[in-house]
mmCIF file of C-alpha atoms in Angstrom:
data_model
loop_
_atom_site.group_PDB
_atom_site.id
_atom_site.type_symbol
_atom_site.label_atom_id
_atom_site.label_comp_id
_atom_site.label_asym_id
_atom_site.label_seq_id
_atom_site.Cartn_x
_atom_site.Cartn_y
_atom_site.Cartn_z
ATOM 1 C CA MET A 1 -25.793 30.722 42.897
ATOM 2 C CA THR A 2 -24.990 28.040 40.526
ATOM 3 C CA SER A 3 -23.140 28.519 37.367
ATOM 4 C CA ALA A 4 -26.145 27.590 35.323
ATOM 5 C CA GLU A 5 -28.149 30.609 37.035
ATOM 6 C CA ARG A 6 -25.270 32.700 36.221
ATOM 7 C CA ARG A 7 -25.383 31.854 33.249
ATOM 8 C CA GLU A 8 -29.023 32.747 32.811
ATOM 9 C CA ALA A 9 -28.929 35.663 35.012
ATOM 10 C CA ARG A 10 -26.145 37.535 32.706
ATOM 11 C CA TYR A 11 -28.156 36.983 29.544
ATOM 12 C CA GLN A 12 -31.504 38.393 31.410
ATOM 13 C CA ARG A 13 -29.042 41.415 31.987
ATOM 14 C CA ARG A 14 -28.270 41.822 28.260
ATOM 15 C CA GLN A 15 -31.574 41.418 26.965
ATOM 16 C CA ALA A 16 -31.971 44.230 29.149
ATOM 17 C CA GLU A 17 -29.672 45.885 27.905
ATOM 18 C CA ARG A 18 -30.795 45.200 23.838
ATOM 19 C CA ALA A 19 -34.196 45.967 25.021
ATOM 20 C CA THR A 20 -33.500 49.847 26.272
ATOM 21 C CA LYS A 21 -31.264 50.314 23.230
ATOM 22 C CA ARG A 22 -34.156 49.314 21.419
ATOM 23 C CA LYS A 23 -36.734 51.484 22.543
ATOM 24 C CA ILE A 24 -34.871 54.826 21.899
ATOM 25 C CA LYS A 25 -33.755 53.534 18.246
ATOM 26 C CA LEU A 26 -37.277 52.991 17.854
ATOM 27 C CA SER A 27 -38.800 55.859 18.992
ATOM 28 C CA GLN A 28 -38.259 58.070 15.757
ATOM 29 C CA TYR A 29 -40.604 54.941 14.076
ATOM 30 C CA ASP A 30 -43.545 55.475 16.468
ATOM 31 C CA ASN A 31 -44.979 59.118 15.417
ATOM 32 C CA PHE A 32 -48.125 58.919 13.530
ATOM 33 C CA ASP A 33 -47.097 61.980 11.348
ATOM 34 C CA LEU A 34 -45.120 60.109 9.687
ATOM 35 C CA ILE A 35 -48.200 58.610 8.249
ATOM 36 C CA THR A 36 -50.060 61.845 7.398
ATOM 37 C CA ASP A 37 -46.683 63.470 5.884
ATOM 38 C CA ILE A 38 -48.062 64.377 1.950
ATOM 39 C CA ASP A 39 -44.084 63.330 0.812
ATOM 40 C CA ASN A 40 -44.275 59.837 2.555
ATOM 41 C CA LEU A 41 -48.040 59.292 0.810
ATOM 42 C CA CYS A 42 -46.551 60.340 -2.618
ATOM 43 C CA LEU A 43 -43.462 57.894 -2.089
ATOM 44 C CA ALA A 44 -45.890 55.293 -0.950
ATOM 45 C CA PHE A 45 -48.213 56.206 -4.092
ATOM 46 C CA GLU A 46 -44.994 55.377 -6.546
ATOM 47 C CA LYS A 47 -44.238 52.075 -4.712
ATOM 48 C CA SER A 48 -47.908 51.062 -4.766
ATOM 49 C CA LYS A 49 -48.676 51.319 -8.507
ATOM 50 C CA LYS A 50 -45.857 49.666 -9.498
ATOM 51 C CA GLY A 51 -46.906 46.714 -11.641
ATOM 52 C CA VAL A 52 -50.600 47.875 -12.116
ATOM 53 C CA ALA A 53 -50.093 51.281 -13.109
ATOM 54 C CA TRP A 54 -51.715 50.046 -16.203
ATOM 55 C CA LYS A 55 -55.000 49.096 -14.244
ATOM 56 C CA GLU A 56 -57.739 52.151 -14.645
ATOM 57 C CA SER A 57 -58.082 52.673 -11.292
ATOM 58 C CA VAL A 58 -54.634 53.857 -10.521
ATOM 59 C CA GLN A 59 -54.687 55.725 -13.808
ATOM 60 C CA ARG A 60 -57.792 57.522 -12.407
ATOM 61 C CA TYR A 61 -56.137 58.097 -9.205
ATOM 62 C CA GLU A 62 -53.109 59.429 -10.296
ATOM 63 C CA ALA A 63 -54.520 62.182 -12.938
ATOM 64 C CA ASN A 64 -55.551 63.608 -9.228
ATOM 65 C CA MET A 65 -52.807 62.714 -7.460
ATOM 66 C CA LEU A 66 -51.948 65.383 -4.922
ATOM 67 C CA ARG A 67 -55.188 66.157 -4.236
ATOM 68 C CA ASN A 68 -56.139 62.851 -3.561
ATOM 69 C CA ILE A 69 -53.939 61.875 -1.647
ATOM 70 C CA ILE A 70 -53.910 65.810 0.399
ATOM 71 C CA ASN A 71 -57.613 63.973 0.999
ATOM 72 C CA THR A 72 -56.171 61.723 2.418
ATOM 73 C CA SER A 73 -53.867 63.075 5.046
ATOM 74 C CA LYS A 74 -56.618 65.025 6.405
ATOM 75 C CA GLU A 75 -59.104 61.890 6.863
ATOM 76 C CA LEU A 76 -56.139 60.078 8.819
ATOM 77 C CA ILE A 77 -55.663 63.467 10.696
ATOM 78 C CA ALA A 78 -58.936 63.773 11.609
ATOM 79 C CA GLY A 79 -59.193 60.250 12.820
ATOM 80 C CA ARG A 80 -61.875 59.476 10.330
ATOM 81 C CA LYS A 81 -61.908 55.489 9.188
ATOM 82 C CA ILE A 82 -61.453 55.663 6.009
ATOM 83 C CA GLU A 83 -64.682 52.883 4.795
ATOM 84 C CA HIS A 84 -64.268 50.273 1.738
ATOM 85 C CA GLU A 85 -65.315 47.343 0.870
ATOM 86 C CA TYR A 86 -62.968 44.381 -0.004
ATOM 87 C CA ILE A 87 -63.328 42.721 -3.595
ATOM 88 C CA GLN A 88 -63.049 38.719 -2.422
ATOM 89 C CA PHE A 89 -62.510 35.712 -4.268
ATOM 90 C CA TYR A 90 -60.292 32.978 -3.606
ATOM 91 C CA ILE A 91 -57.802 30.697 -5.843
ATOM 92 C CA HIS A 92 -57.344 27.391 -5.726
ATOM 93 C CA GLU A 93 -53.860 26.698 -5.406
ATOM 94 C CA ARG A 94 -52.368 23.112 -4.892
ATOM 95 C CA GLY A 95 -55.851 21.911 -3.667
ATOM 96 C CA LYS A 96 -55.652 24.311 -1.093
ATOM 97 C CA LYS A 97 -58.617 27.322 -1.112
ATOM 98 C CA ARG A 98 -57.589 30.639 -0.310
ATOM 99 C CA LEU A 99 -59.465 33.632 0.229
ATOM 100 C CA ILE A 100 -58.252 36.981 -1.467
ATOM 101 C CA LYS A 101 -58.662 39.912 -0.739
ATOM 102 C CA PRO A 102 -57.438 42.677 -2.835
ATOM 103 C CA THR A 103 -56.800 46.968 -1.415
ATOM 104 C CA PRO A 104 -57.963 49.315 -3.713
ATOM 105 C CA ILE A 105 -55.433 51.957 -4.961
ATOM 106 C CA LYS A 106 -56.449 54.644 -2.543
ATOM 107 C CA ILE A 107 -56.427 52.248 0.430
ATOM 108 C CA ARG A 108 -53.133 50.544 -0.605
ATOM 109 C CA ILE A 109 -51.007 54.020 -0.602
ATOM 110 C CA PHE A 110 -51.525 54.334 3.716
ATOM 111 C CA HIS A 111 -51.584 51.131 3.925
ATOM 112 C CA LYS A 112 -48.306 50.884 2.435
ATOM 113 C CA CYS A 113 -47.531 54.380 4.097
ATOM 114 C CA LEU A 114 -48.200 52.388 7.443
ATOM 115 C CA CYS A 115 -46.345 50.093 6.921
ATOM 116 C CA ASP A 116 -43.003 51.197 5.033
ATOM 117 C CA GLN A 117 -42.788 54.425 7.867
ATOM 118 C CA VAL A 118 -43.692 52.605 10.869
ATOM 119 C CA LEU A 119 -44.795 49.014 11.003
ATOM 120 C CA VAL A 120 -41.892 47.241 9.307
ATOM 121 C CA PRO A 121 -39.294 49.536 11.200
ATOM 122 C CA ILE A 122 -40.617 48.226 14.245
ATOM 123 C CA LEU A 123 -41.448 44.811 13.969
ATOM 124 C CA SER A 124 -38.886 43.873 12.086
ATOM 125 C CA ASN A 125 -36.079 44.781 14.087
ATOM 126 C CA SER A 126 -36.868 41.862 16.788
ATOM 127 C CA LEU A 127 -37.330 38.929 14.167
ATOM 128 C CA ILE A 128 -34.520 36.780 14.385
ATOM 129 C CA TYR A 129 -32.474 36.652 11.228
ATOM 130 C CA ASP A 130 -33.552 33.334 9.889
ATOM 131 C CA ASN A 131 -37.220 34.655 9.568
ATOM 132 C CA GLY A 132 -36.918 34.333 6.037
ATOM 133 C CA ALA A 133 -40.711 35.902 4.894
ATOM 134 C CA SER A 134 -41.957 39.086 2.668
ATOM 135 C CA MET A 135 -39.059 41.120 3.509
ATOM 136 C CA LYS A 136 -36.483 43.349 2.087
ATOM 137 C CA GLY A 137 -33.288 41.454 1.413
ATOM 138 C CA LYS A 138 -35.116 37.921 2.197
ATOM 139 C CA GLY A 139 -37.540 35.647 0.614
ATOM 140 C CA VAL A 140 -38.146 31.974 -0.782
ATOM 141 C CA HIS A 141 -34.127 32.220 -1.981
ATOM 142 C CA PHE A 142 -32.861 33.909 1.329
ATOM 143 C CA ALA A 143 -34.667 30.718 2.917
ATOM 144 C CA LEU A 144 -32.848 27.892 1.340
ATOM 145 C CA ARG A 145 -30.187 29.584 1.240
ATOM 146 C CA ARG A 146 -30.101 29.521 4.909
ATOM 147 C CA PHE A 147 -31.885 26.052 5.017
ATOM 148 C CA VAL A 148 -28.531 24.688 3.561
ATOM 149 C CA THR A 149 -26.335 26.445 5.407
ATOM 150 C CA HIS A 150 -27.902 25.059 8.329
ATOM 151 C CA LEU A 151 -27.281 21.683 7.406
ATOM 152 C CA SER A 152 -23.880 22.134 5.886
ATOM 153 C CA LYS A 153 -22.829 23.906 9.569
ATOM 154 C CA PHE A 154 -24.617 20.784 11.440
ATOM 155 C CA TYR A 155 -22.879 18.119 9.591
ATOM 156 C CA LYS A 156 -19.547 20.189 10.338
ATOM 157 C CA GLN A 157 -20.556 19.993 14.306
ATOM 158 C CA ASN A 158 -22.038 16.384 13.848
ATOM 159 C CA GLY A 159 -19.561 14.853 11.463
ATOM 160 C CA ASN A 160 -22.043 12.330 10.493
ATOM 161 C CA SER A 161 -25.508 13.153 8.696
ATOM 162 C CA ASN A 162 -26.866 9.417 10.494
ATOM 163 C CA LYS A 163 -26.089 11.677 13.989
ATOM 164 C CA GLY A 164 -28.520 13.926 12.659
ATOM 165 C CA TYR A 165 -33.081 14.488 13.352
ATOM 166 C CA TYR A 166 -34.911 17.045 11.918
ATOM 167 C CA LEU A 167 -38.261 18.652 13.315
ATOM 168 C CA SER A 168 -40.678 19.908 10.194
ATOM 169 C CA ILE A 169 -43.807 21.574 11.902
ATOM 170 C CA ASP A 170 -46.526 22.861 8.775
ATOM 171 C CA PHE A 171 -49.339 25.496 10.773
ATOM 172 C CA SER A 172 -52.955 24.604 10.008
ATOM 173 C CA LYS A 173 -54.539 27.459 7.905
ATOM 174 C CA PHE A 174 -52.106 30.072 9.270
ATOM 175 C CA PHE A 175 -53.603 33.582 8.132
ATOM 176 C CA ASP A 176 -57.046 31.983 8.715
ATOM 177 C CA SER A 177 -56.731 31.520 12.693
ATOM 178 C CA ILE A 178 -54.549 34.228 13.244
ATOM 179 C CA ASP A 179 -56.587 35.909 16.240
ATOM 180 C CA HIS A 180 -57.059 39.558 16.273
ATOM 181 C CA GLU A 181 -57.221 40.513 19.902
ATOM 182 C CA ILE A 182 -53.596 38.741 20.693
ATOM 183 C CA LEU A 183 -52.010 40.305 17.744
ATOM 184 C CA LEU A 184 -53.274 43.516 18.905
ATOM 185 C CA LYS A 185 -51.761 43.161 21.962
ATOM 186 C CA MET A 186 -48.680 42.182 20.649
ATOM 187 C CA LEU A 187 -48.566 45.320 18.552
ATOM 188 C CA GLY A 188 -49.293 47.419 21.851
ATOM 189 C CA LYS A 189 -46.857 46.291 23.854
ATOM 190 C CA VAL A 190 -43.648 47.562 20.597
ATOM 191 C CA ILE A 191 -45.939 50.778 19.752
ATOM 192 C CA LYS A 192 -47.315 53.285 21.909
ATOM 193 C CA ASP A 193 -49.183 56.353 19.807
ATOM 194 C CA GLU A 194 -52.871 55.312 20.653
ATOM 195 C CA ARG A 195 -53.568 56.708 16.627
ATOM 196 C CA ILE A 196 -51.039 54.495 14.777
ATOM 197 C CA LEU A 197 -52.750 51.431 17.578
ATOM 198 C CA GLU A 198 -56.401 52.611 16.254
ATOM 199 C CA LEU A 199 -55.350 52.988 12.375
ATOM 200 C CA THR A 200 -54.047 49.633 12.675
ATOM 201 C CA LYS A 201 -57.080 47.792 14.772
ATOM 202 C CA ASN A 202 -59.491 48.992 11.834
ATOM 203 C CA ILE A 203 -57.032 47.335 9.235
ATOM 204 C CA ILE A 204 -57.047 44.256 11.100
ATOM 205 C CA SER A 205 -60.686 44.109 11.884
ATOM 206 C CA GLY A 206 -61.945 44.502 8.328
ATOM 207 C CA PHE A 207 -60.381 40.987 7.044
ATOM 208 C CA GLY A 208 -62.822 39.377 9.568
ATOM 209 C CA ASP A 209 -65.035 38.673 12.565
ATOM 210 C CA GLY A 210 -61.871 38.555 15.132
ATOM 211 C CA ILE A 211 -59.995 36.510 13.585
ATOM 212 C CA SER A 212 -57.644 35.909 9.905
ATOM 213 C CA LEU A 213 -55.711 38.007 8.035
ATOM 214 C CA GLY A 214 -56.856 38.303 4.128
ATOM 215 C CA LEU A 215 -54.399 38.054 1.925
ATOM 216 C CA GLY A 216 -53.281 40.438 -0.540
ATOM 217 C CA SER A 217 -52.415 43.712 2.242
ATOM 218 C CA GLN A 218 -48.649 44.650 3.250
ATOM 219 C CA VAL A 219 -50.097 45.009 6.343
ATOM 220 C CA SER A 220 -51.140 41.171 6.380
ATOM 221 C CA GLN A 221 -47.936 40.475 5.135
ATOM 222 C CA ILE A 222 -46.202 42.223 7.951
ATOM 223 C CA SER A 223 -48.822 41.001 10.661
ATOM 224 C CA ALA A 224 -48.556 37.449 9.968
ATOM 225 C CA VAL A 225 -44.785 37.686 9.801
ATOM 226 C CA TYR A 226 -44.455 38.568 12.981
ATOM 227 C CA PHE A 227 -46.889 36.849 14.622
ATOM 228 C CA PRO A 228 -45.284 33.762 16.180
ATOM 229 C CA ASN A 229 -41.973 36.054 16.694
ATOM 230 C CA THR A 230 -42.710 34.843 20.264
ATOM 231 C CA LEU A 231 -42.410 30.991 19.286
ATOM 232 C CA ASP A 232 -39.314 32.079 17.124
ATOM 233 C CA HIS A 233 -37.280 33.458 20.200
ATOM 234 C CA PHE A 234 -38.220 30.652 22.552
ATOM 235 C CA ILE A 235 -37.217 28.129 20.131
ATOM 236 C CA LYS A 236 -33.929 29.921 19.715
ATOM 237 C CA GLU A 237 -33.471 31.334 23.138
ATOM 238 C CA LYS A 238 -35.298 28.382 25.666
ATOM 239 C CA LEU A 239 -35.135 25.347 23.381
ATOM 240 C CA ARG A 240 -31.360 26.408 22.223
ATOM 241 C CA ILE A 241 -32.388 25.503 18.855
ATOM 242 C CA LYS A 242 -29.161 26.758 16.777
ATOM 243 C CA TYR A 243 -30.353 25.248 13.440
ATOM 244 C CA TYR A 244 -33.783 26.429 13.268
ATOM 245 C CA GLY A 245 -35.416 28.673 10.817
ATOM 246 C CA ARG A 246 -39.602 29.851 9.705
ATOM 247 C CA TYR A 247 -40.794 30.734 6.210
ATOM 248 C CA MET A 248 -44.307 32.128 7.224
ATOM 249 C CA ASP A 249 -46.140 28.512 8.331
ATOM 250 C CA ASP A 250 -43.739 26.431 7.532
ATOM 251 C CA LEU A 251 -41.162 25.777 10.475
ATOM 252 C CA TYR A 252 -37.573 23.160 11.026
ATOM 253 C CA LEU A 253 -35.788 22.300 13.330
ATOM 254 C CA PHE A 254 -32.080 20.397 13.662
ATOM 255 C CA HIS A 255 -30.976 18.609 16.432
ATOM 256 C CA ALA A 256 -28.436 15.395 17.219
ATOM 257 C CA ASP A 257 -30.921 14.286 19.741
ATOM 258 C CA LYS A 258 -34.555 12.309 18.826
ATOM 259 C CA ASP A 259 -35.467 12.458 21.921
ATOM 260 C CA TYR A 260 -34.753 16.081 22.627
ATOM 261 C CA LEU A 261 -36.916 17.782 19.108
ATOM 262 C CA LYS A 262 -39.496 15.528 20.669
ATOM 263 C CA GLN A 263 -39.793 17.480 23.967
ATOM 264 C CA CYS A 264 -38.979 20.436 21.704
ATOM 265 C CA LEU A 265 -42.448 19.664 20.050
ATOM 266 C CA LYS A 266 -44.506 19.466 23.123
ATOM 267 C CA GLU A 267 -42.938 22.596 24.496
ATOM 268 C CA ILE A 268 -43.515 24.346 20.791
ATOM 269 C CA GLN A 269 -47.249 23.075 20.900
ATOM 270 C CA ARG A 270 -47.562 24.730 24.376
ATOM 271 C CA VAL A 271 -46.559 27.983 22.844
ATOM 272 C CA CYS A 272 -48.757 27.696 20.181
ATOM 273 C CA GLU A 273 -51.547 27.079 22.022
ATOM 274 C CA GLY A 274 -51.230 30.303 23.972
ATOM 275 C CA LEU A 275 -51.414 31.936 20.441
ATOM 276 C CA LYS A 276 -54.397 29.834 19.173
ATOM 277 C CA ILE A 277 -51.992 28.783 16.481
ATOM 278 C CA ASN A 278 -53.149 25.121 14.846
ATOM 279 C CA ILE A 279 -50.498 22.978 14.079
ATOM 280 C CA ASN A 280 -51.373 20.681 11.250
ATOM 281 C CA MET A 281 -50.038 16.980 12.620
ATOM 282 C CA LYS A 282 -50.407 15.498 9.770
ATOM 283 C CA LYS A 283 -47.393 17.246 8.137
ATOM 284 C CA THR A 284 -45.216 17.381 11.709
ATOM 285 C CA LYS A 285 -42.288 14.959 11.235
ATOM 286 C CA ILE A 286 -39.453 13.777 13.379
ATOM 287 C CA ASP A 287 -36.900 12.078 11.102
ATOM 288 C CA LYS A 288 -33.195 11.565 9.993
ATOM 289 C CA LEU A 289 -31.706 13.950 8.363
ATOM 290 C CA GLU A 290 -30.131 11.630 5.906
ATOM 291 C CA ARG A 291 -33.770 10.524 4.635
ATOM 292 C CA GLY A 292 -34.370 13.865 3.272
ATOM 293 C CA ILE A 293 -36.541 16.794 4.365
ATOM 294 C CA ASN A 294 -39.238 18.704 2.745
ATOM 295 C CA PHE A 295 -39.185 22.333 2.370
ATOM 296 C CA LEU A 296 -40.581 24.551 0.321
ATOM 297 C CA LYS A 297 -41.530 22.718 -2.509
ATOM 298 C CA GLY A 298 -38.168 21.008 -2.730
ATOM 299 C CA LYS A 299 -36.744 17.744 -0.815
ATOM 300 C CA TYR A 300 -33.241 17.893 0.860
ATOM 301 C CA LYS A 301 -30.986 15.193 1.812
ATOM 302 C CA LEU A 302 -27.745 15.686 3.902
ATOM 303 C CA LEU A 303 -25.664 12.761 2.366
ATOM 304 C CA SER A 304 -22.659 10.605 4.170
ATOM 305 C CA THR A 305 -20.399 13.525 2.686
ATOM 306 C CA GLY A 306 -21.838 16.343 4.433
ATOM 307 C CA LYS A 307 -22.801 17.739 0.221
ATOM 308 C CA VAL A 308 -26.570 18.696 0.629
ATOM 309 C CA LEU A 309 -28.734 16.870 -2.406
ATOM 310 C CA ARG A 310 -31.615 19.130 -3.819
ATOM 311 C CA LEU A 311 -34.548 17.039 -5.200
ATOM 312 C CA PRO A 312 -37.404 18.516 -6.593
ATOM 313 C CA GLY A 313 -40.878 17.818 -5.250
ATOM 314 C CA LYS A 314 -42.934 15.723 -7.345
ATOM 315 C CA GLU A 315 -46.669 17.641 -7.159
ATOM 316 C CA SER A 316 -44.796 20.500 -8.996
ATOM 317 C CA THR A 317 -43.717 18.099 -11.927
ATOM 318 C CA LYS A 318 -47.231 16.645 -11.956
ATOM 319 C CA ARG A 319 -48.639 19.895 -11.428
ATOM 320 C CA MET A 320 -46.629 21.262 -14.358
ATOM 321 C CA ARG A 321 -47.368 17.996 -16.703
ATOM 322 C CA ARG A 322 -51.160 19.002 -16.271
ATOM 323 C CA LYS A 323 -50.607 22.939 -17.249
ATOM 324 C CA LEU A 324 -48.765 21.787 -20.423
ATOM 325 C CA ILE A 325 -51.555 19.213 -21.148
ATOM 326 C CA LYS A 326 -54.090 22.474 -20.669
ATOM 327 C CA PHE A 327 -51.583 24.958 -22.688
ATOM 328 C CA LYS A 328 -52.279 22.599 -25.532
ATOM 329 C CA SER A 329 -56.129 22.732 -25.896
ATOM 330 C CA LEU A 330 -55.735 27.112 -25.424
ATOM 331 C CA ILE A 331 -53.439 26.622 -28.445
ATOM 332 C CA GLU A 332 -55.628 25.222 -30.007
ATOM 333 C CA SER A 333 -58.623 27.760 -29.023
ATOM 334 C CA GLY A 334 -56.029 30.267 -29.862
ATOM 335 C CA LYS A 335 -56.963 31.669 -25.916
ATOM 336 C CA MET A 336 -52.737 31.661 -25.727
ATOM 337 C CA ASP A 337 -50.445 32.163 -28.066
ATOM 338 C CA TYR A 338 -46.945 30.601 -28.006
ATOM 339 C CA LYS A 339 -44.625 33.393 -27.049
ATOM 340 C CA ASP A 340 -46.810 33.316 -23.499
ATOM 341 C CA LEU A 341 -46.271 29.326 -23.926
ATOM 342 C CA ARG A 342 -42.880 29.658 -23.963
ATOM 343 C CA THR A 343 -42.184 31.760 -21.561
ATOM 344 C CA ALA A 344 -44.250 30.197 -18.871
ATOM 345 C CA TYR A 345 -42.331 26.800 -19.705
ATOM 346 C CA GLN A 346 -38.854 28.353 -19.428
ATOM 347 C CA SER A 347 -39.497 29.965 -16.079
ATOM 348 C CA TRP A 348 -40.518 26.390 -14.780
ATOM 349 C CA ARG A 349 -37.459 25.063 -16.444
ATOM 350 C CA GLY A 350 -34.916 27.954 -15.342
ATOM 351 C CA ASN A 351 -36.362 27.203 -12.028
ATOM 352 C CA TYR A 352 -35.602 23.335 -11.557
ATOM 353 C CA ARG A 353 -32.436 23.892 -13.049
ATOM 354 C CA ARG A 354 -31.136 26.236 -11.043
ATOM 355 C CA ARG A 355 -32.387 25.100 -7.820
ATOM 356 C CA PHE A 356 -32.388 21.588 -7.901
ATOM 357 C CA LYS A 357 -30.542 18.635 -9.018
ATOM 358 C CA ALA A 358 -33.822 17.371 -11.696
ATOM 359 C CA TYR A 359 -31.665 16.050 -15.552
ATOM 360 C CA TYR A 360 -33.885 13.298 -15.512
ATOM 361 C CA ARG A 361 -37.537 15.194 -14.734
ATOM 362 C CA ILE A 362 -36.596 18.435 -17.088
ATOM 363 C CA ARG A 363 -35.505 16.088 -19.779
ATOM 364 C CA TYR A 364 -38.971 13.877 -19.317
ATOM 365 C CA MET A 365 -40.866 17.314 -19.291
ATOM 366 C CA ASP A 366 -38.908 18.681 -22.570
ATOM 367 C CA LYS A 367 -39.843 15.413 -24.220
ATOM 368 C CA LEU A 368 -43.514 16.033 -23.057
ATOM 369 C CA TYR A 369 -43.227 19.583 -24.807
ATOM 370 C CA ASN A 370 -41.683 18.782 -28.128
ATOM 371 C CA SER A 371 -44.341 15.802 -28.559
ATOM 372 C CA LEU A 372 -47.016 18.426 -27.555
ATOM 373 C CA PHE A 373 -45.983 21.537 -29.238
ATOM 374 C CA ILE A 374 -42.758 21.377 -31.472
ATOM 375 C CA LYS A 375 -44.533 18.622 -34.069
ATOM 376 C CA THR A 376 -47.937 20.881 -34.374
ATOM 377 C CA HIS A 377 -46.370 24.323 -34.772
#
């Protein structure tokens, strides 16, 4: 047996030991009774109403909360399929048309109970640390911190930004292309309670005919976070890419060898074909780190000194400029007041100052803001 084979054997043994410990730890969450428990459903309601307690439907539900929750628990125990029609609408975000399917409060409660008590504890246990989306303690700022940390560590390891390359990958229509059959097979490997699987299947099937997850449901979010988990582990463990991270459908890999990144892209395409994930080749790129890499609405350059230069994307500035011009017409027509205007602008401005080196861009936007509103108010 060669040294490489011995290392691989040791690695497989460690993985088997970890998998055994993980199964023992997660068995407590693989329990349908957690979803039907009255206390858990009440807790899910308290969390679900945050930010929407002013809505008439939420207030109506809360007026008879205990009775409604008991009825939901009975329906789940009886195995009834809780039918409902999704309220569907489209939003246009940065030139993309997105289908939103928000769930009514009754459905949102048992969705949240299912996620908080079962799906999230079980599925998040196998996620890599650098999967930064939609999890407690993580999010956009976490993903950006890890991104900058990876750049800094890469520089310390290689000593020169000229030696570094990146591979950035973007999935095309990620939520709309998720295959239900593949997703349910993946869930079936980690969840053994048939009633939980049947309930999850009913929820997922409501988003589309065998494909697609609708935005607006927590079940969709955790499912989308977990779906490329096989790819994450493949990149980290098989391709041995140390500096890798993913935020939903945006991926990046750092390596000193450009040719190896090209080989990695071929391997990633092969894995994605098995998952039926479409890679947007127009946005997929291999280039030098010193030329800058776009990630989560910003552009980041690794300088020769090891410093990471954070620059804002041009599109976000253009969008804010168009918004200010639109806000002026809304102010003049009385559909918007100056308090909402200042809140919107200061939110954008504060985010820019915190995240980017954008002194002149902020100065330009301040000048536009003053010319549109200060002189006329």
